[in-house]
Amino acid sequence: MRSAQTIAKELTIGQLARRSGVAPSALRFYEEQGLISSRRTSGNQRRYRRDTLRRVAFIRVSQNVGMPLTTIRAALDRLPESRTPTRADWAHLSGHWRADLDARIRQLTRLRDNLTECIGCGCLSLESCMLANPYDVCAAQGSGPRRLLDADAPSCADTTADTAADTRAACR
């Protein structure tokens, strides 16, 4: 019989769920998606290596910053299966995501700033607002929210002083 002081080398799905704060159904989903792995006992019960706790933590943090599961899986595939990942392993993986996260931050900042500008004119009409899309210039760029998705698109603040005065008058 094991003493209470002994640390098990493997965790049941219930133990992993309690320790990680992730529901067993989510752990099974992660396993189906190839994000984590387990071995099966003779009774067909899942057993997870202890380093799976770190992998689950990495998955949760990655999801919280908006990484899709395919990107998370590709990152986890680069980690060693035979040992617990080190701080250097995690630093290497997160370094690959820095540019993507920086782009997302720029996009969210642009979204925040453009929404403030467009609503700030007072007309409250995003469909016909001359500040949001003067003379329907965005139509030539294709469908979708071009100003919010394209980092190089001019924002409402980028219009010239004359155009801005004209568009503000049109909104009144």
PDB file of C-alpha atoms in Angstrom:
ATOM      1  CA  MET A   1       0.000   0.000   0.000  1.00  0.00           C
ATOM      2  CA  ARG A   2       1.283   3.461  -0.911  1.00  0.00           C
ATOM      3  CA  SER A   3       1.718   6.068   1.746  1.00  0.00           C
ATOM      4  CA  ALA A   4       0.027   9.481   1.462  1.00  0.00           C
ATOM      5  CA  GLN A   5       3.476  10.977   0.892  1.00  0.00           C
ATOM      6  CA  THR A   6       4.126   8.966  -2.274  1.00  0.00           C
ATOM      7  CA  ILE A   7       3.526  10.873  -5.484  1.00  0.00           C
ATOM      8  CA  ALA A   8       1.926   8.760  -8.175  1.00  0.00           C
ATOM      9  CA  LYS A   9       3.762   8.700 -11.496  1.00  0.00           C
ATOM     10  CA  GLU A  10       0.459   8.624 -13.326  1.00  0.00           C
ATOM     11  CA  LEU A  11      -2.863  10.371 -12.811  1.00  0.00           C
ATOM     12  CA  THR A  12      -6.396   9.161 -13.408  1.00  0.00           C
ATOM     13  CA  ILE A  13      -8.657  11.383 -15.476  1.00  0.00           C
ATOM     14  CA  GLY A  14     -10.389  12.517 -12.282  1.00  0.00           C
ATOM     15  CA  GLN A  15      -7.099  13.431 -10.626  1.00  0.00           C
ATOM     16  CA  LEU A  16      -5.930  15.285 -13.729  1.00  0.00           C
ATOM     17  CA  ALA A  17      -9.240  17.139 -13.900  1.00  0.00           C
ATOM     18  CA  ARG A  18      -9.031  18.210 -10.239  1.00  0.00           C
ATOM     19  CA  ARG A  19      -5.379  19.255 -10.469  1.00  0.00           C
ATOM     20  CA  SER A  20      -5.740  21.113 -13.784  1.00  0.00           C
ATOM     21  CA  GLY A  21      -9.184  22.641 -13.262  1.00  0.00           C
ATOM     22  CA  VAL A  22     -10.319  21.199 -16.602  1.00  0.00           C
ATOM     23  CA  ALA A  23     -13.427  19.032 -16.887  1.00  0.00           C
ATOM     24  CA  PRO A  24     -12.910  15.352 -17.744  1.00  0.00           C
ATOM     25  CA  SER A  25     -14.919  15.851 -20.942  1.00  0.00           C
ATOM     26  CA  ALA A  26     -12.471  18.574 -22.030  1.00  0.00           C
ATOM     27  CA  LEU A  27      -9.526  16.284 -21.243  1.00  0.00           C
ATOM     28  CA  ARG A  28     -11.076  13.556 -23.403  1.00  0.00           C
ATOM     29  CA  PHE A  29     -11.577  16.149 -26.162  1.00  0.00           C
ATOM     30  CA  TYR A  30      -7.942  17.274 -25.874  1.00  0.00           C
ATOM     31  CA  GLU A  31      -6.912  13.655 -26.204  1.00  0.00           C
ATOM     32  CA  GLU A  32      -9.132  13.128 -29.262  1.00  0.00           C
ATOM     33  CA  GLN A  33      -7.528  16.202 -30.822  1.00  0.00           C
ATOM     34  CA  GLY A  34      -4.014  14.859 -30.184  1.00  0.00           C
ATOM     35  CA  LEU A  35      -3.110  17.554 -27.647  1.00  0.00           C
ATOM     36  CA  ILE A  36      -2.488  15.135 -24.784  1.00  0.00           C
ATOM     37  CA  SER A  37      -2.105  11.380 -24.560  1.00  0.00           C
ATOM     38  CA  SER A  38      -2.760   8.622 -22.082  1.00  0.00           C
ATOM     39  CA  ARG A  39      -2.175   4.936 -21.758  1.00  0.00           C
ATOM     40  CA  ARG A  40      -4.915   2.459 -20.990  1.00  0.00           C
ATOM     41  CA  THR A  41      -4.873   0.043 -18.088  1.00  0.00           C
ATOM     42  CA  SER A  42      -5.981  -3.560 -18.445  1.00  0.00           C
ATOM     43  CA  GLY A  43      -9.399  -2.286 -17.303  1.00  0.00           C
ATOM     44  CA  ASN A  44      -9.365   0.291 -20.156  1.00  0.00           C
ATOM     45  CA  GLN A  45      -8.974   3.244 -17.777  1.00  0.00           C
ATOM     46  CA  ARG A  46      -6.961   6.258 -18.842  1.00  0.00           C
ATOM     47  CA  ARG A  47      -3.686   7.022 -17.084  1.00  0.00           C
ATOM     48  CA  TYR A  48      -1.857  10.275 -17.719  1.00  0.00           C
ATOM     49  CA  ARG A  49       1.785  11.025 -17.097  1.00  0.00           C
ATOM     50  CA  ARG A  50       2.363  13.795 -14.563  1.00  0.00           C
ATOM     51  CA  ASP A  51       3.824  16.129 -17.196  1.00  0.00           C
ATOM     52  CA  THR A  52       0.355  16.201 -18.761  1.00  0.00           C
ATOM     53  CA  LEU A  53      -0.501  18.771 -16.073  1.00  0.00           C
ATOM     54  CA  ARG A  54       1.942  21.187 -17.709  1.00  0.00           C
ATOM     55  CA  ARG A  55       0.597  20.421 -21.153  1.00  0.00           C
ATOM     56  CA  VAL A  56      -2.981  21.085 -20.034  1.00  0.00           C
ATOM     57  CA  ALA A  57      -1.885  24.357 -18.416  1.00  0.00           C
ATOM     58  CA  PHE A  58      -0.152  25.324 -21.674  1.00  0.00           C
ATOM     59  CA  ILE A  59      -3.303  24.490 -23.665  1.00  0.00           C
ATOM     60  CA  ARG A  60      -5.501  26.580 -21.389  1.00  0.00           C
ATOM     61  CA  VAL A  61      -3.185  29.600 -21.466  1.00  0.00           C
ATOM     62  CA  SER A  62      -2.816  29.288 -25.231  1.00  0.00           C
ATOM     63  CA  GLN A  63      -6.574  29.202 -25.679  1.00  0.00           C
ATOM     64  CA  ASN A  64      -6.935  32.246 -23.427  1.00  0.00           C
ATOM     65  CA  VAL A  65      -4.694  34.274 -25.737  1.00  0.00           C
ATOM     66  CA  GLY A  66      -6.725  33.141 -28.740  1.00  0.00           C
ATOM     67  CA  MET A  67      -4.549  30.438 -30.258  1.00  0.00           C
ATOM     68  CA  PRO A  68      -6.515  27.903 -32.312  1.00  0.00           C
ATOM     69  CA  LEU A  69      -6.206  24.236 -31.365  1.00  0.00           C
ATOM     70  CA  THR A  70      -4.340  23.422 -34.587  1.00  0.00           C
ATOM     71  CA  THR A  71      -1.622  25.927 -33.647  1.00  0.00           C
ATOM     72  CA  ILE A  72      -1.496  24.585 -30.094  1.00  0.00           C
ATOM     73  CA  ARG A  73      -1.197  21.007 -31.382  1.00  0.00           C
ATOM     74  CA  ALA A  74       1.657  21.977 -33.715  1.00  0.00           C
ATOM     75  CA  ALA A  75       3.482  23.595 -30.791  1.00  0.00           C
ATOM     76  CA  LEU A  76       2.952  20.602 -28.508  1.00  0.00           C
ATOM     77  CA  ASP A  77       4.199  18.277 -31.258  1.00  0.00           C
ATOM     78  CA  ARG A  78       7.587  19.998 -30.955  1.00  0.00           C
ATOM     79  CA  LEU A  79       7.871  19.122 -27.266  1.00  0.00           C
ATOM     80  CA  PRO A  80       9.613  15.978 -26.072  1.00  0.00           C
ATOM     81  CA  GLU A  81       7.360  13.057 -25.124  1.00  0.00           C
ATOM     82  CA  SER A  82       9.996  11.309 -23.066  1.00  0.00           C
ATOM     83  CA  ARG A  83      10.485  14.013 -20.438  1.00  0.00           C
ATOM     84  CA  THR A  84       8.741  16.858 -18.697  1.00  0.00           C
ATOM     85  CA  PRO A  85       9.067  20.054 -20.777  1.00  0.00           C
ATOM     86  CA  THR A  86      11.448  22.608 -19.336  1.00  0.00           C
ATOM     87  CA  ARG A  87      11.166  26.361 -18.994  1.00  0.00           C
ATOM     88  CA  ALA A  88      13.415  26.652 -22.061  1.00  0.00           C
ATOM     89  CA  ASP A  89      11.017  24.427 -24.045  1.00  0.00           C
ATOM     90  CA  TRP A  90       8.090  26.688 -23.184  1.00  0.00           C
ATOM     91  CA  ALA A  91      10.087  29.859 -23.894  1.00  0.00           C
ATOM     92  CA  HIS A  92      11.011  28.502 -27.327  1.00  0.00           C
ATOM     93  CA  LEU A  93       7.373  27.753 -28.156  1.00  0.00           C
ATOM     94  CA  SER A  94       6.022  31.066 -26.934  1.00  0.00           C
ATOM     95  CA  GLY A  95       8.680  32.902 -28.933  1.00  0.00           C
ATOM     96  CA  HIS A  96       7.114  31.564 -32.138  1.00  0.00           C
ATOM     97  CA  TRP A  97       3.805  33.150 -31.167  1.00  0.00           C
ATOM     98  CA  ARG A  98       5.117  36.598 -30.303  1.00  0.00           C
ATOM     99  CA  ALA A  99       4.613  38.057 -33.790  1.00  0.00           C
ATOM    100  CA  ASP A 100       1.085  36.653 -34.003  1.00  0.00           C
ATOM    101  CA  LEU A 101       0.195  38.008 -30.562  1.00  0.00           C
ATOM    102  CA  ASP A 102       1.677  41.409 -31.434  1.00  0.00           C
ATOM    103  CA  ALA A 103      -0.452  41.474 -34.611  1.00  0.00           C
ATOM    104  CA  ARG A 104      -3.560  40.575 -32.595  1.00  0.00           C
ATOM    105  CA  ILE A 105      -2.806  43.352 -30.102  1.00  0.00           C
ATOM    106  CA  ARG A 106      -2.459  45.876 -32.967  1.00  0.00           C
ATOM    107  CA  GLN A 107      -5.718  44.638 -34.481  1.00  0.00           C
ATOM    108  CA  LEU A 108      -7.599  44.902 -31.176  1.00  0.00           C
ATOM    109  CA  THR A 109      -6.168  48.364 -30.528  1.00  0.00           C
ATOM    110  CA  ARG A 110      -7.261  49.448 -34.000  1.00  0.00           C
ATOM    111  CA  LEU A 111     -10.721  47.973 -33.410  1.00  0.00           C
ATOM    112  CA  ARG A 112     -11.050  49.822 -30.106  1.00  0.00           C
ATOM    113  CA  ASP A 113      -9.855  53.123 -31.581  1.00  0.00           C
ATOM    114  CA  ASN A 114     -11.983  52.920 -34.725  1.00  0.00           C
ATOM    115  CA  LEU A 115     -15.132  52.057 -32.823  1.00  0.00           C
ATOM    116  CA  THR A 116     -14.582  55.021 -30.538  1.00  0.00           C
ATOM    117  CA  GLU A 117     -14.014  57.353 -33.502  1.00  0.00           C
ATOM    118  CA  CYS A 118     -17.010  56.179 -35.490  1.00  0.00           C
ATOM    119  CA  ILE A 119     -19.494  56.277 -32.647  1.00  0.00           C
ATOM    120  CA  GLY A 120     -17.880  59.462 -31.354  1.00  0.00           C
ATOM    121  CA  CYS A 121     -19.101  61.609 -34.275  1.00  0.00           C
ATOM    122  CA  GLY A 122     -22.640  61.457 -32.921  1.00  0.00           C
ATOM    123  CA  CYS A 123     -24.516  60.126 -35.947  1.00  0.00           C
ATOM    124  CA  LEU A 124     -24.618  56.578 -34.520  1.00  0.00           C
ATOM    125  CA  SER A 125     -24.994  55.122 -38.006  1.00  0.00           C
ATOM    126  CA  LEU A 126     -22.167  52.771 -38.947  1.00  0.00           C
ATOM    127  CA  GLU A 127     -23.931  51.905 -42.224  1.00  0.00           C
ATOM    128  CA  SER A 128     -24.000  55.440 -43.652  1.00  0.00           C
ATOM    129  CA  CYS A 129     -21.348  57.210 -41.578  1.00  0.00           C
ATOM    130  CA  MET A 130     -19.016  59.231 -43.769  1.00  0.00           C
ATOM    131  CA  LEU A 131     -16.241  58.827 -41.185  1.00  0.00           C
ATOM    132  CA  ALA A 132     -16.392  55.042 -41.151  1.00  0.00           C
ATOM    133  CA  ASN A 133     -16.465  54.662 -44.941  1.00  0.00           C
ATOM    134  CA  PRO A 134     -16.292  57.995 -46.798  1.00  0.00           C
ATOM    135  CA  TYR A 135     -17.734  57.714 -50.320  1.00  0.00           C
ATOM    136  CA  ASP A 136     -17.826  53.911 -49.908  1.00  0.00           C
ATOM    137  CA  VAL A 137     -14.071  53.625 -50.516  1.00  0.00           C
ATOM    138  CA  CYS A 138     -13.969  50.270 -48.724  1.00  0.00           C
ATOM    139  CA  ALA A 139     -16.149  48.637 -51.405  1.00  0.00           C
ATOM    140  CA  ALA A 140     -13.149  48.491 -53.727  1.00  0.00           C
ATOM    141  CA  GLN A 141     -11.194  46.514 -51.111  1.00  0.00           C
ATOM    142  CA  GLY A 142     -13.653  43.616 -51.037  1.00  0.00           C
ATOM    143  CA  SER A 143     -16.156  42.276 -48.563  1.00  0.00           C
ATOM    144  CA  GLY A 144     -15.836  42.192 -44.796  1.00  0.00           C
ATOM    145  CA  PRO A 145     -14.678  44.649 -42.145  1.00  0.00           C
ATOM    146  CA  ARG A 146     -11.598  45.835 -44.041  1.00  0.00           C
ATOM    147  CA  ARG A 147     -10.675  48.740 -41.750  1.00  0.00           C
ATOM    148  CA  LEU A 148     -10.732  46.489 -38.722  1.00  0.00           C
ATOM    149  CA  LEU A 149      -8.935  43.512 -40.276  1.00  0.00           C
ATOM    150  CA  ASP A 150      -6.333  45.204 -42.488  1.00  0.00           C
ATOM    151  CA  ALA A 151      -3.531  46.741 -40.455  1.00  0.00           C
ATOM    152  CA  ASP A 152      -2.550  49.004 -43.392  1.00  0.00           C
ATOM    153  CA  ALA A 153      -6.034  50.421 -44.019  1.00  0.00           C
ATOM    154  CA  PRO A 154      -6.483  54.077 -43.037  1.00  0.00           C
ATOM    155  CA  SER A 155      -8.558  54.711 -39.960  1.00  0.00           C
ATOM    156  CA  CYS A 156     -11.086  57.485 -39.498  1.00  0.00           C
ATOM    157  CA  ALA A 157      -8.336  59.569 -37.911  1.00  0.00           C
ATOM    158  CA  ASP A 158      -6.236  59.312 -41.094  1.00  0.00           C
ATOM    159  CA  THR A 159      -8.606  61.415 -43.213  1.00  0.00           C
ATOM    160  CA  THR A 160      -7.461  64.890 -44.203  1.00  0.00           C
ATOM    161  CA  ALA A 161      -8.735  67.932 -42.340  1.00  0.00           C
ATOM    162  CA  ASP A 162     -10.953  69.031 -45.281  1.00  0.00           C
ATOM    163  CA  THR A 163     -12.413  65.554 -45.736  1.00  0.00           C
ATOM    164  CA  ALA A 164     -12.949  65.204 -41.985  1.00  0.00           C
ATOM    165  CA  ALA A 165     -14.837  68.531 -41.858  1.00  0.00           C
ATOM    166  CA  ASP A 166     -16.958  67.490 -44.850  1.00  0.00           C
ATOM    167  CA  THR A 167     -17.745  64.110 -43.359  1.00  0.00           C
ATOM    168  CA  ARG A 168     -18.622  65.547 -39.951  1.00  0.00           C
ATOM    169  CA  ALA A 169     -21.040  67.957 -41.662  1.00  0.00           C
ATOM    170  CA  ALA A 170     -22.585  65.042 -43.570  1.00  0.00           C
ATOM    171  CA  CYS A 171     -23.194  63.194 -40.315  1.00  0.00           C
ATOM    172  CA  ARG A 172     -25.217  66.073 -38.849  1.00  0.00           C
TER     173      ARG A 172
END
